[in-house]
mmCIF file of C-alpha atoms in Angstrom:
data_model
loop_
_atom_site.group_PDB
_atom_site.id
_atom_site.type_symbol
_atom_site.label_atom_id
_atom_site.label_comp_id
_atom_site.label_asym_id
_atom_site.label_seq_id
_atom_site.Cartn_x
_atom_site.Cartn_y
_atom_site.Cartn_z
ATOM 1 C CA UNK A 18 11.190 -2.987 -11.862
ATOM 2 C CA UNK A 19 14.645 -1.901 -10.768
ATOM 3 C CA UNK A 20 17.202 -0.034 -12.828
ATOM 4 C CA UNK A 21 19.422 3.028 -12.709
ATOM 5 C CA UNK A 22 18.510 6.079 -14.766
ATOM 6 C CA UNK A 23 19.662 9.610 -15.313
ATOM 7 C CA UNK A 24 18.056 12.294 -13.208
ATOM 8 C CA UNK A 25 14.406 12.896 -14.047
ATOM 9 C CA UNK A 26 13.280 16.221 -15.535
ATOM 10 C CA UNK A 27 12.704 19.074 -13.113
ATOM 11 C CA UNK A 28 9.403 20.816 -12.402
ATOM 12 C CA UNK A 29 9.033 24.564 -12.686
ATOM 13 C CA UNK A 30 9.528 26.589 -9.526
ATOM 14 C CA UNK A 31 5.956 27.856 -9.157
ATOM 15 C CA UNK A 32 4.754 25.243 -6.649
ATOM 16 C CA UNK A 33 4.263 26.040 -2.970
ATOM 17 C CA UNK A 34 5.779 22.684 -1.961
ATOM 18 C CA UNK A 35 8.665 20.970 -3.729
ATOM 19 C CA UNK A 36 10.461 17.727 -3.011
ATOM 20 C CA UNK A 37 11.404 14.371 -4.496
ATOM 21 C CA UNK A 38 10.297 10.762 -4.477
ATOM 22 C CA UNK A 39 12.621 9.349 -1.828
ATOM 23 C CA UNK A 40 11.358 5.753 -1.773
ATOM 24 C CA UNK A 41 8.819 3.537 -3.558
ATOM 25 C CA UNK A 42 7.061 0.432 -2.237
ATOM 26 C CA UNK A 43 4.837 -2.181 -3.822
ATOM 27 C CA UNK A 44 2.753 -4.575 -1.684
ATOM 28 C CA UNK A 45 1.956 -7.510 -3.986
ATOM 29 C CA UNK A 46 0.011 -9.506 -1.375
ATOM 30 C CA UNK A 47 -2.330 -7.415 0.737
ATOM 31 C CA UNK A 48 -1.055 -7.119 4.331
ATOM 32 C CA UNK A 49 2.188 -9.012 3.683
ATOM 33 C CA UNK A 50 5.571 -7.286 3.584
ATOM 34 C CA UNK A 51 6.265 -4.699 0.940
ATOM 35 C CA UNK A 52 8.888 -4.701 -1.796
ATOM 36 C CA UNK A 53 11.043 -1.588 -2.052
ATOM 37 C CA UNK A 54 11.773 -0.700 -5.677
ATOM 38 C CA UNK A 55 13.665 1.983 -7.554
ATOM 39 C CA UNK A 56 10.935 2.357 -10.163
ATOM 40 C CA UNK A 57 7.416 1.119 -10.789
ATOM 41 C CA UNK A 58 4.869 1.320 -13.581
ATOM 42 C CA UNK A 59 1.829 3.455 -12.822
ATOM 43 C CA UNK A 60 -1.463 1.800 -13.801
ATOM 44 C CA UNK A 61 -5.112 2.803 -13.442
ATOM 45 C CA UNK A 62 -5.221 1.019 -10.072
ATOM 46 C CA UNK A 63 -1.896 2.271 -8.685
ATOM 47 C CA UNK A 64 1.575 0.749 -8.945
ATOM 48 C CA UNK A 65 1.878 -2.415 -11.011
ATOM 49 C CA UNK A 66 1.258 -5.561 -8.908
ATOM 50 C CA UNK A 67 0.261 -3.531 -5.838
ATOM 51 C CA UNK A 68 -2.342 -5.499 -3.832
ATOM 52 C CA UNK A 69 -2.942 -7.757 -6.833
ATOM 53 C CA UNK A 70 -3.118 -10.789 -4.504
ATOM 54 C CA UNK A 71 -4.967 -11.241 -1.215
ATOM 55 C CA UNK A 72 -5.351 -13.931 1.447
ATOM 56 C CA UNK A 73 -8.939 -14.964 2.235
ATOM 57 C CA UNK A 74 -10.657 -17.284 4.693
ATOM 58 C CA UNK A 75 -13.123 -20.086 3.954
ATOM 59 C CA UNK A 76 -15.897 -17.554 3.292
ATOM 60 C CA UNK A 77 -13.772 -15.583 0.844
ATOM 61 C CA UNK A 78 -13.352 -12.713 3.330
ATOM 62 C CA UNK A 79 -9.995 -10.951 3.368
ATOM 63 C CA UNK A 80 -7.624 -11.396 6.292
ATOM 64 C CA UNK A 81 -4.906 -8.953 7.362
ATOM 65 C CA UNK A 82 -2.251 -8.300 9.993
ATOM 66 C CA UNK A 83 -5.029 -6.964 12.204
ATOM 67 C CA UNK A 84 -5.971 -10.539 13.112
ATOM 68 C CA UNK A 85 -2.905 -12.381 11.778
ATOM 69 C CA UNK A 86 0.183 -10.262 12.565
ATOM 70 C CA UNK A 87 2.525 -12.987 11.257
ATOM 71 C CA UNK A 88 1.514 -11.883 7.760
ATOM 72 C CA UNK A 89 4.153 -9.163 8.243
ATOM 73 C CA UNK A 90 6.839 -11.866 8.051
ATOM 74 C CA UNK A 91 5.788 -13.060 4.573
ATOM 75 C CA UNK A 92 8.206 -11.407 2.167
ATOM 76 C CA UNK A 93 7.539 -11.285 -1.572
ATOM 77 C CA UNK A 94 10.229 -11.004 -4.202
ATOM 78 C CA UNK A 95 9.222 -9.942 -7.705
ATOM 79 C CA UNK A 96 11.106 -11.758 -10.453
ATOM 80 C CA UNK A 97 10.763 -11.684 -14.228
ATOM 81 C CA UNK A 98 7.938 -14.210 -14.552
ATOM 82 C CA UNK A 99 6.932 -15.004 -10.991
ATOM 83 C CA UNK A 100 6.530 -13.802 -7.444
ATOM 84 C CA UNK A 101 8.485 -15.746 -4.833
ATOM 85 C CA UNK A 102 7.144 -15.706 -1.264
ATOM 86 C CA UNK A 103 9.354 -16.537 1.705
ATOM 87 C CA UNK A 104 8.549 -16.866 5.405
ATOM 88 C CA UNK A 105 10.465 -18.185 8.434
ATOM 89 C CA UNK A 106 10.573 -21.976 8.513
ATOM 90 C CA UNK A 107 8.861 -22.344 5.136
ATOM 91 C CA UNK A 108 10.068 -23.427 1.725
ATOM 92 C CA UNK A 109 9.688 -20.692 -0.883
ATOM 93 C CA UNK A 110 6.333 -20.458 -2.659
ATOM 94 C CA UNK A 111 6.525 -19.632 -6.366
ATOM 95 C CA UNK A 112 3.517 -17.842 -7.865
ATOM 96 C CA UNK A 113 3.549 -17.383 -11.650
ATOM 97 C CA UNK A 114 2.251 -14.091 -12.996
ATOM 98 C CA UNK A 115 0.488 -15.773 -15.924
ATOM 99 C CA UNK A 116 -1.236 -18.637 -14.128
ATOM 100 C CA UNK A 117 -4.439 -18.738 -12.087
ATOM 101 C CA UNK A 118 -6.927 -21.424 -11.109
ATOM 102 C CA UNK A 119 -10.706 -21.224 -10.783
ATOM 103 C CA UNK A 120 -12.683 -17.973 -10.821
ATOM 104 C CA UNK A 121 -14.038 -17.059 -7.379
ATOM 105 C CA UNK A 122 -15.514 -14.134 -5.503
ATOM 106 C CA UNK A 123 -13.622 -12.403 -2.717
ATOM 107 C CA UNK A 124 -14.688 -9.758 -0.233
ATOM 108 C CA UNK A 125 -12.516 -6.813 0.830
ATOM 109 C CA UNK A 126 -14.291 -4.559 3.314
ATOM 110 C CA UNK A 127 -17.786 -4.010 1.849
ATOM 111 C CA UNK A 128 -16.849 -4.897 -1.727
ATOM 112 C CA UNK A 129 -17.333 -8.366 -3.192
ATOM 113 C CA UNK A 130 -15.226 -8.617 -6.342
ATOM 114 C CA UNK A 131 -14.287 -11.077 -9.056
ATOM 115 C CA UNK A 132 -11.009 -12.880 -8.431
ATOM 116 C CA UNK A 133 -9.086 -16.050 -9.236
ATOM 117 C CA UNK A 134 -8.052 -18.736 -6.775
ATOM 118 C CA UNK A 135 -4.316 -19.493 -6.909
ATOM 119 C CA UNK A 136 -4.581 -23.207 -6.180
ATOM 120 C CA UNK A 137 -4.161 -25.733 -3.397
ATOM 121 C CA UNK A 138 -0.369 -25.454 -3.025
ATOM 122 C CA UNK A 139 -0.580 -21.732 -2.264
ATOM 123 C CA UNK A 140 -3.589 -22.299 0.003
ATOM 124 C CA UNK A 141 -1.711 -24.916 2.039
ATOM 125 C CA UNK A 142 1.377 -22.713 2.296
ATOM 126 C CA UNK A 143 -0.544 -19.775 3.770
ATOM 127 C CA UNK A 144 -2.659 -22.039 5.995
ATOM 128 C CA UNK A 145 0.428 -23.747 7.402
ATOM 129 C CA UNK A 146 2.344 -20.571 8.131
ATOM 130 C CA UNK A 147 -0.525 -18.549 9.563
ATOM 131 C CA UNK A 148 -2.115 -21.264 11.710
ATOM 132 C CA UNK A 149 -1.424 -21.170 15.432
ATOM 133 C CA UNK A 150 -1.213 -24.081 17.884
ATOM 134 C CA UNK A 151 -4.764 -25.227 18.507
ATOM 135 C CA UNK A 152 -6.104 -22.727 15.950
ATOM 136 C CA UNK A 153 -5.764 -24.175 12.449
ATOM 137 C CA UNK A 154 -6.539 -21.815 9.596
ATOM 138 C CA UNK A 155 -7.948 -22.725 6.219
ATOM 139 C CA UNK A 156 -6.819 -19.906 3.993
ATOM 140 C CA UNK A 157 -6.502 -19.355 0.266
ATOM 141 C CA UNK A 158 -4.601 -16.961 -1.964
ATOM 142 C CA UNK A 159 -6.601 -15.127 -4.629
ATOM 143 C CA UNK A 160 -5.690 -12.722 -7.414
ATOM 144 C CA UNK A 161 -7.774 -9.738 -8.473
ATOM 145 C CA UNK A 162 -9.570 -10.199 -11.788
ATOM 146 C CA UNK A 163 -8.248 -7.331 -13.959
ATOM 147 C CA UNK A 164 -11.530 -7.269 -15.884
ATOM 148 C CA UNK A 165 -13.408 -6.294 -12.719
ATOM 149 C CA UNK A 166 -13.840 -2.594 -11.917
ATOM 150 C CA UNK A 167 -13.695 -1.812 -8.218
ATOM 151 C CA UNK A 168 -14.065 1.906 -7.578
ATOM 152 C CA UNK A 169 -12.868 4.107 -4.766
ATOM 153 C CA UNK A 170 -15.453 5.998 -2.734
ATOM 154 C CA UNK A 171 -17.083 8.545 -5.030
ATOM 155 C CA UNK A 172 -17.781 10.677 -1.968
ATOM 156 C CA UNK A 173 -14.072 11.169 -1.361
ATOM 157 C CA UNK A 174 -13.023 11.344 -5.014
ATOM 158 C CA UNK A 175 -15.592 14.033 -5.751
ATOM 159 C CA UNK A 176 -17.433 11.803 -8.192
ATOM 160 C CA UNK A 177 -14.307 10.812 -10.148
ATOM 161 C CA UNK A 178 -14.264 7.111 -11.012
ATOM 162 C CA UNK A 179 -10.912 5.810 -9.764
ATOM 163 C CA UNK A 180 -10.110 2.102 -9.920
ATOM 164 C CA UNK A 181 -8.421 0.065 -7.204
ATOM 165 C CA UNK A 182 -7.562 -3.611 -6.729
ATOM 166 C CA UNK A 183 -7.340 -5.119 -3.214
ATOM 167 C CA UNK A 184 -5.987 -1.992 -1.487
ATOM 168 C CA UNK A 185 -8.239 -0.779 1.309
ATOM 169 C CA UNK A 186 -9.786 1.938 -0.782
ATOM 170 C CA UNK A 187 -7.534 3.988 -3.045
ATOM 171 C CA UNK A 188 -4.897 3.542 -5.731
ATOM 172 C CA UNK A 189 -1.899 4.956 -3.849
ATOM 173 C CA UNK A 190 -0.757 6.044 -0.407
ATOM 174 C CA UNK A 191 1.820 8.779 0.098
ATOM 175 C CA UNK A 192 3.683 9.739 3.263
ATOM 176 C CA UNK A 193 6.712 11.926 3.956
ATOM 177 C CA UNK A 194 10.054 11.191 5.574
ATOM 178 C CA UNK A 195 9.579 14.317 7.688
ATOM 179 C CA UNK A 196 6.325 12.945 9.135
ATOM 180 C CA UNK A 197 8.150 9.847 10.395
ATOM 181 C CA UNK A 198 11.021 11.986 11.710
ATOM 182 C CA UNK A 199 8.472 14.039 13.657
ATOM 183 C CA UNK A 200 6.852 10.898 15.051
ATOM 184 C CA UNK A 201 10.236 9.481 16.031
ATOM 185 C CA UNK A 202 11.125 12.672 17.882
ATOM 186 C CA UNK A 203 7.949 12.245 19.914
ATOM 187 C CA UNK A 204 8.663 8.566 20.515
ATOM 188 C CA UNK A 205 12.201 9.386 21.608
ATOM 189 C CA UNK A 206 10.972 12.030 24.040
ATOM 190 C CA UNK A 207 8.772 9.352 25.622
ATOM 191 C CA UNK A 208 11.690 6.923 25.880
ATOM 192 C CA UNK A 209 10.733 4.687 22.957
ATOM 193 C CA UNK A 210 12.789 3.464 20.013
ATOM 194 C CA UNK A 211 12.342 4.999 16.561
ATOM 195 C CA UNK A 212 10.303 3.215 13.889
ATOM 196 C CA UNK A 213 10.611 2.963 10.129
ATOM 197 C CA UNK A 214 8.173 4.272 7.564
ATOM 198 C CA UNK A 215 7.502 0.653 6.583
ATOM 199 C CA UNK A 216 4.988 0.472 9.433
ATOM 200 C CA UNK A 217 2.734 2.867 7.525
ATOM 201 C CA UNK A 218 2.862 0.933 4.238
ATOM 202 C CA UNK A 219 3.115 3.878 1.811
ATOM 203 C CA UNK A 220 3.594 3.442 -1.911
ATOM 204 C CA UNK A 221 5.320 6.801 -2.327
ATOM 205 C CA UNK A 222 7.627 8.370 0.259
ATOM 206 C CA UNK A 223 8.372 12.073 -0.192
ATOM 207 C CA UNK A 224 11.675 13.668 0.726
ATOM 208 C CA UNK A 225 12.446 17.360 1.075
ATOM 209 C CA UNK A 226 8.987 18.434 2.271
ATOM 210 C CA UNK A 227 7.664 19.408 5.682
ATOM 211 C CA UNK A 228 5.962 16.852 7.930
ATOM 212 C CA UNK A 229 2.485 16.005 6.615
ATOM 213 C CA UNK A 230 2.695 18.377 3.636
ATOM 214 C CA UNK A 231 1.266 15.463 1.652
ATOM 215 C CA UNK A 232 -2.051 16.085 3.397
ATOM 216 C CA UNK A 233 -2.181 19.782 2.455
ATOM 217 C CA UNK A 234 -1.764 19.621 -1.334
ATOM 218 C CA UNK A 235 -4.412 20.072 -4.015
ATOM 219 C CA UNK A 236 -2.477 17.868 -6.477
ATOM 220 C CA UNK A 237 0.828 16.006 -6.446
ATOM 221 C CA UNK A 238 2.755 16.639 -9.670
ATOM 222 C CA UNK A 239 5.622 14.279 -10.537
ATOM 223 C CA UNK A 240 8.197 15.139 -13.199
ATOM 224 C CA UNK A 241 8.310 11.977 -15.290
ATOM 225 C CA UNK A 242 10.434 11.132 -18.311
ATOM 226 C CA UNK A 243 7.348 11.093 -20.554
ATOM 227 C CA UNK A 244 5.543 14.053 -19.037
ATOM 228 C CA UNK A 245 4.096 15.166 -15.738
ATOM 229 C CA UNK A 246 2.195 12.593 -13.667
ATOM 230 C CA UNK A 247 -0.682 13.999 -11.628
ATOM 231 C CA UNK A 248 -1.887 12.259 -8.488
ATOM 232 C CA UNK A 249 -4.770 13.767 -6.537
ATOM 233 C CA UNK A 250 -4.892 13.586 -2.724
ATOM 234 C CA UNK A 251 -8.464 12.648 -1.786
ATOM 235 C CA UNK A 252 -8.652 11.258 1.744
ATOM 236 C CA UNK A 253 -6.430 11.233 4.831
ATOM 237 C CA UNK A 254 -5.395 7.672 5.686
ATOM 238 C CA UNK A 255 -7.092 6.607 8.907
ATOM 239 C CA UNK A 256 -4.980 4.299 11.032
ATOM 240 C CA UNK A 257 -5.823 0.904 12.520
ATOM 241 C CA UNK A 258 -3.480 -1.046 14.860
ATOM 242 C CA UNK A 259 -1.165 -2.228 12.050
ATOM 243 C CA UNK A 260 1.462 0.521 12.653
ATOM 244 C CA UNK A 261 1.885 -0.953 16.144
ATOM 245 C CA UNK A 262 3.183 -4.190 14.565
ATOM 246 C CA UNK A 263 6.955 -4.406 14.145
ATOM 247 C CA UNK A 264 7.393 -5.602 10.537
ATOM 248 C CA UNK A 265 10.645 -7.374 11.457
ATOM 249 C CA UNK A 266 9.184 -9.471 14.275
ATOM 250 C CA UNK A 267 5.359 -9.315 13.902
ATOM 251 C CA UNK A 268 5.198 -8.326 17.583
ATOM 252 C CA UNK A 269 2.662 -5.643 18.452
ATOM 253 C CA UNK A 270 3.155 -2.986 21.106
ATOM 254 C CA UNK A 271 1.116 0.199 21.631
ATOM 255 C CA UNK A 272 3.745 2.954 21.516
ATOM 256 C CA UNK A 273 3.133 4.125 17.957
ATOM 257 C CA UNK A 274 -0.634 4.236 18.246
ATOM 258 C CA UNK A 275 -0.429 5.986 21.605
ATOM 259 C CA UNK A 276 1.891 8.632 20.175
ATOM 260 C CA UNK A 277 -0.298 9.225 17.109
ATOM 261 C CA UNK A 278 -3.438 9.635 19.194
ATOM 262 C CA UNK A 279 -1.740 12.473 21.065
ATOM 263 C CA UNK A 280 -1.424 14.696 17.984
ATOM 264 C CA UNK A 281 -2.944 13.192 14.813
ATOM 265 C CA UNK A 282 -6.724 13.348 15.449
ATOM 266 C CA UNK A 283 -8.117 14.598 12.131
ATOM 267 C CA UNK A 284 -11.361 16.586 11.909
ATOM 268 C CA UNK A 285 -11.702 15.669 8.221
ATOM 269 C CA UNK A 286 -12.499 12.091 9.252
ATOM 270 C CA UNK A 287 -14.480 12.801 12.442
ATOM 271 C CA UNK A 288 -11.461 12.863 14.716
ATOM 272 C CA UNK A 289 -9.938 9.542 13.663
ATOM 273 C CA UNK A 290 -6.140 9.225 13.767
ATOM 274 C CA UNK A 291 -4.546 9.755 10.339
ATOM 275 C CA UNK A 292 -1.061 9.416 8.888
ATOM 276 C CA UNK A 293 -0.383 9.731 5.157
ATOM 277 C CA UNK A 294 -2.712 10.583 2.313
ATOM 278 C CA UNK A 295 -4.637 8.464 -0.156
ATOM 279 C CA UNK A 296 -4.212 9.388 -3.820
ATOM 280 C CA UNK A 297 -6.022 8.676 -7.067
ATOM 281 C CA UNK A 298 -4.432 8.697 -10.520
ATOM 282 C CA UNK A 299 -5.501 11.684 -12.628
ATOM 283 C CA UNK A 300 -2.843 11.624 -15.351
ATOM 284 C CA UNK A 301 0.123 9.443 -16.222
ATOM 285 C CA UNK A 302 -1.148 5.875 -16.609
ATOM 286 C CA UNK A 303 1.551 3.631 -18.148
ATOM 287 C CA UNK A 304 4.343 5.988 -17.119
ATOM 288 C CA UNK A 305 7.141 5.110 -14.710
ATOM 289 C CA UNK A 306 7.536 6.522 -11.225
ATOM 290 C CA UNK A 307 11.158 6.539 -10.096
ATOM 291 C CA UNK A 308 13.109 7.354 -6.962
ATOM 292 C CA UNK A 309 14.627 10.798 -7.370
ATOM 293 C CA UNK A 310 11.869 12.287 -9.499
ATOM 294 C CA UNK A 311 10.930 15.851 -8.612
ATOM 295 C CA UNK A 312 7.493 16.420 -7.098
ATOM 296 C CA UNK A 313 5.549 19.576 -6.424
ATOM 297 C CA UNK A 314 2.161 20.816 -5.383
ATOM 298 C CA UNK A 315 0.213 23.827 -4.219
ATOM 299 C CA UNK A 316 -1.223 24.145 -0.748
ATOM 300 C CA UNK A 317 -4.962 23.653 -0.467
ATOM 301 C CA UNK A 318 -6.994 25.951 1.753
ATOM 302 C CA UNK A 319 -10.420 24.562 2.607
#
């Protein structure tokens, strides 16, 4: 998933907004740390391996940093044939790409989907690391069944059937470097330290655009080696307390959420705080997205 390549083809100059892919992230295990990559394969459900695995409780319900902030400290590494998970004080857990255990059902938000349990060793590893003194956890790791079709909200996709694995609701999330720079200027003015874009868990980070341009585009066009990739913005990303969690320490403090509430209430989602934009894949499945590729889009007026 990482390699160096010549510069990607350029887009024509007709777009209102033009920039580049500045960074790419894959989140193999839902709510654990992301993996920054130079390139990633685009699939029907988003980037390859993104949210392919998920941690569940005894009832098969998903768990996240919202209730278990130490999940932020679990760091995946994607190797040729396996994912290696590391966490403070733990031996590495090796998870083969081509091996699963029993079929199970798992629930993510309101969707109950087909999945595969990843076995007792993985279950014990997550249970040990995420349990707290006096509060033992019995957790399991599951993998999304690729034969199952979980669809994004047809209301927000305009009736387009867009597939997604264990992500909250959509195939991809995009945010811009300028949006984080703007937030950090506000944090600095209030006497707080700057934060990284990792807190917002985007798949695609745009460079060279204005703050929050990603939320104003009718379509995001990416100049790929094998043709243009088209990703459609469909819903502003509403924000829970996870951006308040420092991904380096798993410690939560309210500065980020407080700052966002002061200027990011979004009428499109009934006044909820938003940051970043959810995307669905319209064209370009099985093509590569790469850092440095040109992107463009036209402003939407609605």
